[in-house]
PDB file of C-alpha atoms in Angstrom:
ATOM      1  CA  UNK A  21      -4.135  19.778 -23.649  1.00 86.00           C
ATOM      2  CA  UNK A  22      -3.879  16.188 -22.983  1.00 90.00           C
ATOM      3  CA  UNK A  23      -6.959  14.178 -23.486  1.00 93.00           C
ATOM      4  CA  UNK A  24      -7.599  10.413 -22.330  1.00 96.00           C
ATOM      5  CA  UNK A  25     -10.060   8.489 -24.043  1.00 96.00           C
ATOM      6  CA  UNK A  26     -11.413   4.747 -23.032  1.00 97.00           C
ATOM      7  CA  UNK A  27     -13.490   2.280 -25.286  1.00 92.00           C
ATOM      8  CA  UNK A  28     -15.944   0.515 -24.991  1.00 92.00           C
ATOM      9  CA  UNK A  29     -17.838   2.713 -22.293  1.00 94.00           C
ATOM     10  CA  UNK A  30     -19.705  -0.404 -21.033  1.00 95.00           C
ATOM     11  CA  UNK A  31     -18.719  -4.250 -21.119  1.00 95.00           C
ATOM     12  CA  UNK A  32     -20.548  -7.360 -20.822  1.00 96.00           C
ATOM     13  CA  UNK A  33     -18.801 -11.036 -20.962  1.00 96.00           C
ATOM     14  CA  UNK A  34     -19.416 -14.503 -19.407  1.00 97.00           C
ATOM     15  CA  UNK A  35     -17.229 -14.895 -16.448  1.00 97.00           C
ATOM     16  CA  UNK A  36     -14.122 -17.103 -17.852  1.00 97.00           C
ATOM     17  CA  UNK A  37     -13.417 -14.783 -21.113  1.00 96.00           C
ATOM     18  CA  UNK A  38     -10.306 -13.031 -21.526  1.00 97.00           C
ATOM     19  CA  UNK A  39     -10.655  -9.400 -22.034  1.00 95.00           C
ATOM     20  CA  UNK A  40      -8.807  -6.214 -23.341  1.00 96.00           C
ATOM     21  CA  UNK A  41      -9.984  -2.279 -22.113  1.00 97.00           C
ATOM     22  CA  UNK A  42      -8.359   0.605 -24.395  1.00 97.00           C
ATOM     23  CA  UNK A  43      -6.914   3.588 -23.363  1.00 97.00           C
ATOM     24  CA  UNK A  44      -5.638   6.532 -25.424  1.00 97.00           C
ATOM     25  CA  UNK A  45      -4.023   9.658 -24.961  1.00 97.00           C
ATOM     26  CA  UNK A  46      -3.327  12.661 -27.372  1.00 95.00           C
ATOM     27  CA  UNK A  47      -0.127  13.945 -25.899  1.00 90.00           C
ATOM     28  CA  UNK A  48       3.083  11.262 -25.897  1.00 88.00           C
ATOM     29  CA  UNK A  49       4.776  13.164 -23.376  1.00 88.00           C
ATOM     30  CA  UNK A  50       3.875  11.536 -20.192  1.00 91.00           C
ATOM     31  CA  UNK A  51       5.255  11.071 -16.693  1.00 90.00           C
ATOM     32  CA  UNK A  52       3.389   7.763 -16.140  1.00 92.00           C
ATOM     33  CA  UNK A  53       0.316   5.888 -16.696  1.00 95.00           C
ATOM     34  CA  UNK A  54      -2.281   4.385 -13.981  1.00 95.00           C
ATOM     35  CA  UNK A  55      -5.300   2.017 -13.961  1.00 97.00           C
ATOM     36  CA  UNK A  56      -7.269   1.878 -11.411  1.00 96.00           C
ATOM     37  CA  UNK A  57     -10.295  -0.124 -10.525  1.00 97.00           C
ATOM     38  CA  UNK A  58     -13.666   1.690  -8.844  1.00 94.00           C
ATOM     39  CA  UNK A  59     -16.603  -0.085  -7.275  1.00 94.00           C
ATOM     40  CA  UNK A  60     -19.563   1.567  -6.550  1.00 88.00           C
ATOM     41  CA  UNK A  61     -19.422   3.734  -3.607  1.00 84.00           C
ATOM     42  CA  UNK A  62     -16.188   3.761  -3.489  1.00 86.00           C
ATOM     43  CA  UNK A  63     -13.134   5.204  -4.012  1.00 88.00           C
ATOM     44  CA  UNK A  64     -10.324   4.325  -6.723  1.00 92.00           C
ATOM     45  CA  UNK A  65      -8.070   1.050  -5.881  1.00 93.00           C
ATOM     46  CA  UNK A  66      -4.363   1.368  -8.124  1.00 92.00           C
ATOM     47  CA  UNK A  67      -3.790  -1.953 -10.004  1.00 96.00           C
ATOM     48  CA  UNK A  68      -1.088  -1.190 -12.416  1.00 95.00           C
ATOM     49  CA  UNK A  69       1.178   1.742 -12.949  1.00 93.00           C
ATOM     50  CA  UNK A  70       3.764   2.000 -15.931  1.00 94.00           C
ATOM     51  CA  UNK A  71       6.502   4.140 -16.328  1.00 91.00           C
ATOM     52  CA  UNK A  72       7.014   6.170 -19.265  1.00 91.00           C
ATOM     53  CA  UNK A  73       9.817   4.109 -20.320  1.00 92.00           C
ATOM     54  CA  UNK A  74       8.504   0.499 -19.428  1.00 94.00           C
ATOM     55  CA  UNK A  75       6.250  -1.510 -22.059  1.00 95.00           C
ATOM     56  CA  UNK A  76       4.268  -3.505 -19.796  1.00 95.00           C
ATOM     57  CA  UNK A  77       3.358  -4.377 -16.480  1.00 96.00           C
ATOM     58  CA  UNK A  78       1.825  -7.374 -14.697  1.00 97.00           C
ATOM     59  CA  UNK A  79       0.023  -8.095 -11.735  1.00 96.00           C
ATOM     60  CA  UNK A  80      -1.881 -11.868 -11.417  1.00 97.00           C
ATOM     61  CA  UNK A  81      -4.229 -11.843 -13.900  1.00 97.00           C
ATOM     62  CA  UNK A  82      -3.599  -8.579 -15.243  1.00 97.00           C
ATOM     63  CA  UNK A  83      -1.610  -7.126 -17.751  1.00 98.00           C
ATOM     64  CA  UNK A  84      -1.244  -3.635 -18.272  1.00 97.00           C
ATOM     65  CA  UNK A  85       0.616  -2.383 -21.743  1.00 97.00           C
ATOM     66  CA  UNK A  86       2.241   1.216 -22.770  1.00 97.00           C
ATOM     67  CA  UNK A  87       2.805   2.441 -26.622  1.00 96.00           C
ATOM     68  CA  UNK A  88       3.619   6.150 -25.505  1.00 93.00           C
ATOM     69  CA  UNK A  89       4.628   6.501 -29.656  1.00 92.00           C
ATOM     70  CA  UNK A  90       0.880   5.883 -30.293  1.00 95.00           C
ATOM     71  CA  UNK A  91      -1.069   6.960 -27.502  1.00 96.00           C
ATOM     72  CA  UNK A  92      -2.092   3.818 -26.466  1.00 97.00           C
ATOM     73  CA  UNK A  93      -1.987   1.677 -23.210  1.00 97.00           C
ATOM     74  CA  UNK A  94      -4.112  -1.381 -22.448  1.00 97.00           C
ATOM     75  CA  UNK A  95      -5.581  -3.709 -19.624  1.00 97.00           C
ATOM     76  CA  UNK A  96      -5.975  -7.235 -20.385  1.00 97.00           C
ATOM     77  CA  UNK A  97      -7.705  -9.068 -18.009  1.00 97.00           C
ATOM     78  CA  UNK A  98      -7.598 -12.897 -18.124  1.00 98.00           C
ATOM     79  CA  UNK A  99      -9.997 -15.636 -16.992  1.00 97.00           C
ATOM     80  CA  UNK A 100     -12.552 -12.667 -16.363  1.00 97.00           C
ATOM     81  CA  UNK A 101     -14.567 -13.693 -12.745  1.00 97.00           C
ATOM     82  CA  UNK A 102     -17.958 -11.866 -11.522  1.00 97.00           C
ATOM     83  CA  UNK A 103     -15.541 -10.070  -9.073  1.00 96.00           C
ATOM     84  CA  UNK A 104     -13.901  -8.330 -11.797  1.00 97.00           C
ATOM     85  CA  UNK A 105     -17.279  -6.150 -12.119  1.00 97.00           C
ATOM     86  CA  UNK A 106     -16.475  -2.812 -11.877  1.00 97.00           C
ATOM     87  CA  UNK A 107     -15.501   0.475 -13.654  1.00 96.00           C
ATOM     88  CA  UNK A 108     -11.985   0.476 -14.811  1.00 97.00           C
ATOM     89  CA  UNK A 109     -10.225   3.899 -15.021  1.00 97.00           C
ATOM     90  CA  UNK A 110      -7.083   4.690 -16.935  1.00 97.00           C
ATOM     91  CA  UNK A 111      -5.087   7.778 -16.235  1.00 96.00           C
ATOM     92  CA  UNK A 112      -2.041   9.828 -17.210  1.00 95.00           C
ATOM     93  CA  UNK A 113       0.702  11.176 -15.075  1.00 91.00           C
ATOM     94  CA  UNK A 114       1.937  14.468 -16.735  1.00 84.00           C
ATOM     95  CA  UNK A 115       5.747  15.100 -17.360  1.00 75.00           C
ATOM     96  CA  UNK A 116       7.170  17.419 -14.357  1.00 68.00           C
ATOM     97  CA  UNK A 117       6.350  14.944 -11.658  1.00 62.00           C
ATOM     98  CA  UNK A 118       4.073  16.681  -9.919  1.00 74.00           C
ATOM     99  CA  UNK A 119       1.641  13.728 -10.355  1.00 78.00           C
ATOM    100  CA  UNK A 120      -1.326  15.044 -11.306  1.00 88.00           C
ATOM    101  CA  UNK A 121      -3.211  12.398 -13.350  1.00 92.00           C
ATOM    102  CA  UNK A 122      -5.678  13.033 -16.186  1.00 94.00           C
ATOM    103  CA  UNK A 123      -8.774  10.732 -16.390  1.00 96.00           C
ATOM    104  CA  UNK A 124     -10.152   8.837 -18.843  1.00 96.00           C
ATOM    105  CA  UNK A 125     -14.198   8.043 -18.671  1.00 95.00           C
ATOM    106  CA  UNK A 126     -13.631   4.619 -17.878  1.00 95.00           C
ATOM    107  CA  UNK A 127     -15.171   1.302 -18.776  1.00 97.00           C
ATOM    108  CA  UNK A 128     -17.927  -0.101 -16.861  1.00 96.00           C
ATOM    109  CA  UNK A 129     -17.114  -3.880 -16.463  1.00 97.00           C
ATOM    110  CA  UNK A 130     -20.076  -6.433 -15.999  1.00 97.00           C
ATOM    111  CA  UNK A 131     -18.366 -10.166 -16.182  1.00 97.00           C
ATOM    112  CA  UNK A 132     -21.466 -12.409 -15.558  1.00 97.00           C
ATOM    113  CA  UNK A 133     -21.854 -15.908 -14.056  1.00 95.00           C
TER     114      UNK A 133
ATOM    115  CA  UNK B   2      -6.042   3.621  10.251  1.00 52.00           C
ATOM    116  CA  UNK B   3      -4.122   2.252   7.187  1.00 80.00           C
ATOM    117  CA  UNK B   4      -5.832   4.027   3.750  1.00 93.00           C
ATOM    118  CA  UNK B   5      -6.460   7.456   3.455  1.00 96.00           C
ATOM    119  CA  UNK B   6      -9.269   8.793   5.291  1.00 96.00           C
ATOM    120  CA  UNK B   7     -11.798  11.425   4.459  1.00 97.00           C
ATOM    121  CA  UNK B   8     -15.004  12.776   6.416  1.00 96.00           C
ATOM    122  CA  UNK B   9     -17.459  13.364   5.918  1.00 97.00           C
ATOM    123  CA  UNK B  10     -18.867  10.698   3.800  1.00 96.00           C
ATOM    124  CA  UNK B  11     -22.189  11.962   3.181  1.00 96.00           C
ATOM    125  CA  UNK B  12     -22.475  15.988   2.743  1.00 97.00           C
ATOM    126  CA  UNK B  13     -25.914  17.950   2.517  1.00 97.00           C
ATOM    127  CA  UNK B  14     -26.495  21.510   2.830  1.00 96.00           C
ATOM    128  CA  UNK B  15     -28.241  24.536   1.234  1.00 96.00           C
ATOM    129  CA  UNK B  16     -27.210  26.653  -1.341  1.00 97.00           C
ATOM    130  CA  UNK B  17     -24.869  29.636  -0.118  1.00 97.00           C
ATOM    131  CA  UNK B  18     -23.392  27.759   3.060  1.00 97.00           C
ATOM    132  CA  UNK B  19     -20.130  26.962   3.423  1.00 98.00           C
ATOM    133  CA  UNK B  20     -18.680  23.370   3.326  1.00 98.00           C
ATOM    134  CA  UNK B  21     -15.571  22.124   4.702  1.00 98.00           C
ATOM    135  CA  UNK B  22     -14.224  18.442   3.586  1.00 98.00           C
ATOM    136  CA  UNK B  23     -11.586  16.965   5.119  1.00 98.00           C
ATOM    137  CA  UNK B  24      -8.449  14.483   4.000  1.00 98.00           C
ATOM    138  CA  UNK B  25      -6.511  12.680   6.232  1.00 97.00           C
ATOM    139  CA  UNK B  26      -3.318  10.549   4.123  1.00 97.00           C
ATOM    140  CA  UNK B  27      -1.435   7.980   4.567  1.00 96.00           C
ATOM    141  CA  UNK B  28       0.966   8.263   7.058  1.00 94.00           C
ATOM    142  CA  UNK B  29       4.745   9.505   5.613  1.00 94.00           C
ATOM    143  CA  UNK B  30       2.754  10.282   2.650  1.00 95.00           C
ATOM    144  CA  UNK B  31       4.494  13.660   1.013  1.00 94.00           C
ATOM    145  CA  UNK B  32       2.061  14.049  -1.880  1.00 94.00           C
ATOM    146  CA  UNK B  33      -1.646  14.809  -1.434  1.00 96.00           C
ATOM    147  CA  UNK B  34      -4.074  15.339  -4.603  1.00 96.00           C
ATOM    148  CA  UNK B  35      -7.839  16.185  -4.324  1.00 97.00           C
ATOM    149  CA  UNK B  36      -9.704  15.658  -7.484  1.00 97.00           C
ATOM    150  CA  UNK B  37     -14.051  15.967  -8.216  1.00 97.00           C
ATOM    151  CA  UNK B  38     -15.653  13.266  -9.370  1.00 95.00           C
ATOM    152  CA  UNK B  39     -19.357  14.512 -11.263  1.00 92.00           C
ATOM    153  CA  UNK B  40     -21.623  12.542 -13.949  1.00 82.00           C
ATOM    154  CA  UNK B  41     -20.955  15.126 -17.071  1.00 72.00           C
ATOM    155  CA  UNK B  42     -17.284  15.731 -16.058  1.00 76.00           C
ATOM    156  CA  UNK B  43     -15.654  12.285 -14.670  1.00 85.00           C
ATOM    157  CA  UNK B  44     -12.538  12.522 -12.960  1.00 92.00           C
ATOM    158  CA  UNK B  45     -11.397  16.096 -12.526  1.00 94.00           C
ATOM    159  CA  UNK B  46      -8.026  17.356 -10.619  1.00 94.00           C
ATOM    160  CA  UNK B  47      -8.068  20.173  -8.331  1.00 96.00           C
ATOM    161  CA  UNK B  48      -5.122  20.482  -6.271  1.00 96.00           C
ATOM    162  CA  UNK B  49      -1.726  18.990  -5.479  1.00 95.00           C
ATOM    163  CA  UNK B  50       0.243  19.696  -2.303  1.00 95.00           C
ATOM    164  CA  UNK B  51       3.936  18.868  -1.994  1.00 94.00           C
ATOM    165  CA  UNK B  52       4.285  18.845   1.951  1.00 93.00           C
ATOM    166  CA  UNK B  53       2.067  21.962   3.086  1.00 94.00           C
ATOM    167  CA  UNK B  54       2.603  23.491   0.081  1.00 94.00           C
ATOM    168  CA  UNK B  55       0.601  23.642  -3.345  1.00 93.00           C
ATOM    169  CA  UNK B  56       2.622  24.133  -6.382  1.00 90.00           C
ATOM    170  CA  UNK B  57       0.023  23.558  -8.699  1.00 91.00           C
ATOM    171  CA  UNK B  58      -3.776  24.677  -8.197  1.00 93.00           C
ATOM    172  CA  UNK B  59      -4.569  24.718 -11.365  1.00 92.00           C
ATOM    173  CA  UNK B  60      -7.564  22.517 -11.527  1.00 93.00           C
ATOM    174  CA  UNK B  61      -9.583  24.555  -8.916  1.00 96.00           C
ATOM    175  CA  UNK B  62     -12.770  26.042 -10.785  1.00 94.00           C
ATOM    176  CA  UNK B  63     -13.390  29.134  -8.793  1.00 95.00           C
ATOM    177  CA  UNK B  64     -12.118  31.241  -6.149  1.00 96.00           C
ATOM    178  CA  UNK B  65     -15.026  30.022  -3.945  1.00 97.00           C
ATOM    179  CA  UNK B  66     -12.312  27.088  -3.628  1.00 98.00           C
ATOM    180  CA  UNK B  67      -9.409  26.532  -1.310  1.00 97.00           C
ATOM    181  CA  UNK B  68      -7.617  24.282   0.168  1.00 98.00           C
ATOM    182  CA  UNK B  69      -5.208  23.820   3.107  1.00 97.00           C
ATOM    183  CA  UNK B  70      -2.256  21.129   4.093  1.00 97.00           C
ATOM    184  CA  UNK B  71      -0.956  21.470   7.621  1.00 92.00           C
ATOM    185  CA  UNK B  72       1.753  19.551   9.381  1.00 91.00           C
ATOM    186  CA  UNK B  73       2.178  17.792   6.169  1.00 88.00           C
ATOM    187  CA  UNK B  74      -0.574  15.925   6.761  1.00 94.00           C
ATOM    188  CA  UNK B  75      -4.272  16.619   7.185  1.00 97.00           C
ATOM    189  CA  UNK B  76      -5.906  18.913   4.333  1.00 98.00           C
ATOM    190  CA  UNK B  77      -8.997  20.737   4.459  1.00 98.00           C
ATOM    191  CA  UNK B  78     -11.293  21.989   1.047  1.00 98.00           C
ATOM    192  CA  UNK B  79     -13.398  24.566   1.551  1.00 98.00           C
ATOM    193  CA  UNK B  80     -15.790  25.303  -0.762  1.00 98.00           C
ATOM    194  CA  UNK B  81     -17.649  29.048   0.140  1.00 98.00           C
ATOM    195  CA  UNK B  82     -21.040  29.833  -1.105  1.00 97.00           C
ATOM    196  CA  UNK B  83     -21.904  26.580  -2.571  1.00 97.00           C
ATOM    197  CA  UNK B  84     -23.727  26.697  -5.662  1.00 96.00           C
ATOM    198  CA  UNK B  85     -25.638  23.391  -7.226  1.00 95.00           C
ATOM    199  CA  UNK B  86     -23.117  22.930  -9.808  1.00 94.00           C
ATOM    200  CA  UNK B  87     -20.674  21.845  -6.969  1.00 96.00           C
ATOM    201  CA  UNK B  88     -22.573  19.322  -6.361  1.00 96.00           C
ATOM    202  CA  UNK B  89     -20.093  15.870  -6.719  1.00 96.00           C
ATOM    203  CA  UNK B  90     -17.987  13.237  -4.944  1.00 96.00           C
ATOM    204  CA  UNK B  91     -14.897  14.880  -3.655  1.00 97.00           C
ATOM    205  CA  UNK B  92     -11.727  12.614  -3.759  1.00 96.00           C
ATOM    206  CA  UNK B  93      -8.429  12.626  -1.781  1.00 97.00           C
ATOM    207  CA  UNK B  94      -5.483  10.274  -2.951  1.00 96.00           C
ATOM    208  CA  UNK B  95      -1.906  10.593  -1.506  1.00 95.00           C
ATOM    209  CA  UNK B  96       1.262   9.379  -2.118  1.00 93.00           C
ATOM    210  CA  UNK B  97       4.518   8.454  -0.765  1.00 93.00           C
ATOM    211  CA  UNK B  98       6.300  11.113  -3.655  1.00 89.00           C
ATOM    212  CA  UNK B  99       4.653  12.652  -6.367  1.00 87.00           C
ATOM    213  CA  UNK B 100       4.513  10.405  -9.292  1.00 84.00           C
ATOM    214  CA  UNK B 101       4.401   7.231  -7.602  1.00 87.00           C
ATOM    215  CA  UNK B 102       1.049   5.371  -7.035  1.00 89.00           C
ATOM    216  CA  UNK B 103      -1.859   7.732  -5.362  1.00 92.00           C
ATOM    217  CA  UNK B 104      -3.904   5.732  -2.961  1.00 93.00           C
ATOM    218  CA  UNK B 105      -7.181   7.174  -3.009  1.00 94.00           C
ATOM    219  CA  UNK B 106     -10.101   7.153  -0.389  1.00 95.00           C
ATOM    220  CA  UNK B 107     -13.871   6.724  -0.583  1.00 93.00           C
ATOM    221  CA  UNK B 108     -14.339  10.426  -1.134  1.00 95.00           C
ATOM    222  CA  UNK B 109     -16.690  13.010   0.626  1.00 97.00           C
ATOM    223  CA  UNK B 110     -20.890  12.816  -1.519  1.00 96.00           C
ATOM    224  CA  UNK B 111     -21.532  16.824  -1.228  1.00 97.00           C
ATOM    225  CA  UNK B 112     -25.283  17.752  -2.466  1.00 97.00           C
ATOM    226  CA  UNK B 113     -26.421  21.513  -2.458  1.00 96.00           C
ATOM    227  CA  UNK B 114     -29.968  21.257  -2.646  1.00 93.00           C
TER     228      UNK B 114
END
């Protein structure tokens, strides 16, 4: 059964610090992987998604990595602004393209002024 | 309108009624996904439709759930004698095939007091 862990649970930084959010997974075989980004209230907003055979994507300042081998994909966000607070979900696309994603807990983001 | 849509926002009713949510995609959108969203659990999938069909259902957690796609469009979940435990946000993401990015909407708040 494929689990999806994220540390830390909770993040604090002065706005202008680069930061990295962890992801892991226990089963390699995946479809894809997703972050997302959720504000309160509201719904889940896609900011990256990697393929099972890329190593990376970017969007502005975000960078998204993929090491199916060890279970591992992370966000790097750089020159962290007060709008980056939010929670930051990762989540796995199964093999067999049906799309369903697994969840990890996410990581609440607080990037202060 | 442009996102995916869902209604209602805001959900309360008594233990033992029936509840109907409601999911309107993306237009052209052939994938539609409904997941739960609860404190102790996180992120939880429920169903997938493929046009008007389901092929996988897995995630549903009782038969007091179902859920509808007609047209290949709008989708219904029904949830039948609601119990407190159901209690949770309610999400609906679609997307343009299964496996690509699932745009996700604000979600339906359902409390059974």
């Amino acid at each position: 059964k494929q689990e999806v862990t994220q540390i830390p649970a909770a993040l604090s930084v002065p706005e202008g610090e680069n930061l990295v959010l962890n992801c892991s997974f226990t089963d390699s075989a995946i479809y894809n992987l997703q972050w997302f980004r959720q504000d309160p209230g509201k719904g889940l907003t896609s900011l990256l998604l990697i393929q099972s055979s890329q190593r990376e994507q970017t969007s502005g300042r975000l960078n998204a990595s993929l090491d199916k081998s060890s279970g591992r994909s992370t966000l790097y966000i750089a020159a962290s602004q007060p709008g980056d607070s939010a929670t930051y979900l990762c989540a796995v696309g199964l093999s067999g393209n049906t799309g369903k994603l697994i969840f990890g807990q996410g990581t609440t983001l607080q990037v202060k002024p | 309108g442009a996102g995916v849509s869902q209604s209602p926002s805001n959900k309360v009713t008594e233990k033992g009624k029936d509840v109907e949510l409601r999911c309107d995609p993306i237009s052209g959108h052939t994938a539609l996904y409904w997941y739960r969203q609860s404190l102790g659990q996180g992120l939880e999938f429920l169903i997938y439709f493929q046009g008007n069909s389901a092929p996988d259902k897995s995630g549903l957690p009782s038969d007091r759930f179902s859920a509808e796609r007609t047209g290949g469009s709008v989708s219904t979940l029904t949830i039948q004698r609601t119990q407190q435990e159901d209690s949770a946000v309610y999400l609906c993401a679609s997307s343009l095939a299964a496996g690509g990015p699932q745009h996700f909407g604000d979600g339906t708040r359902l409390s059974i007091l």
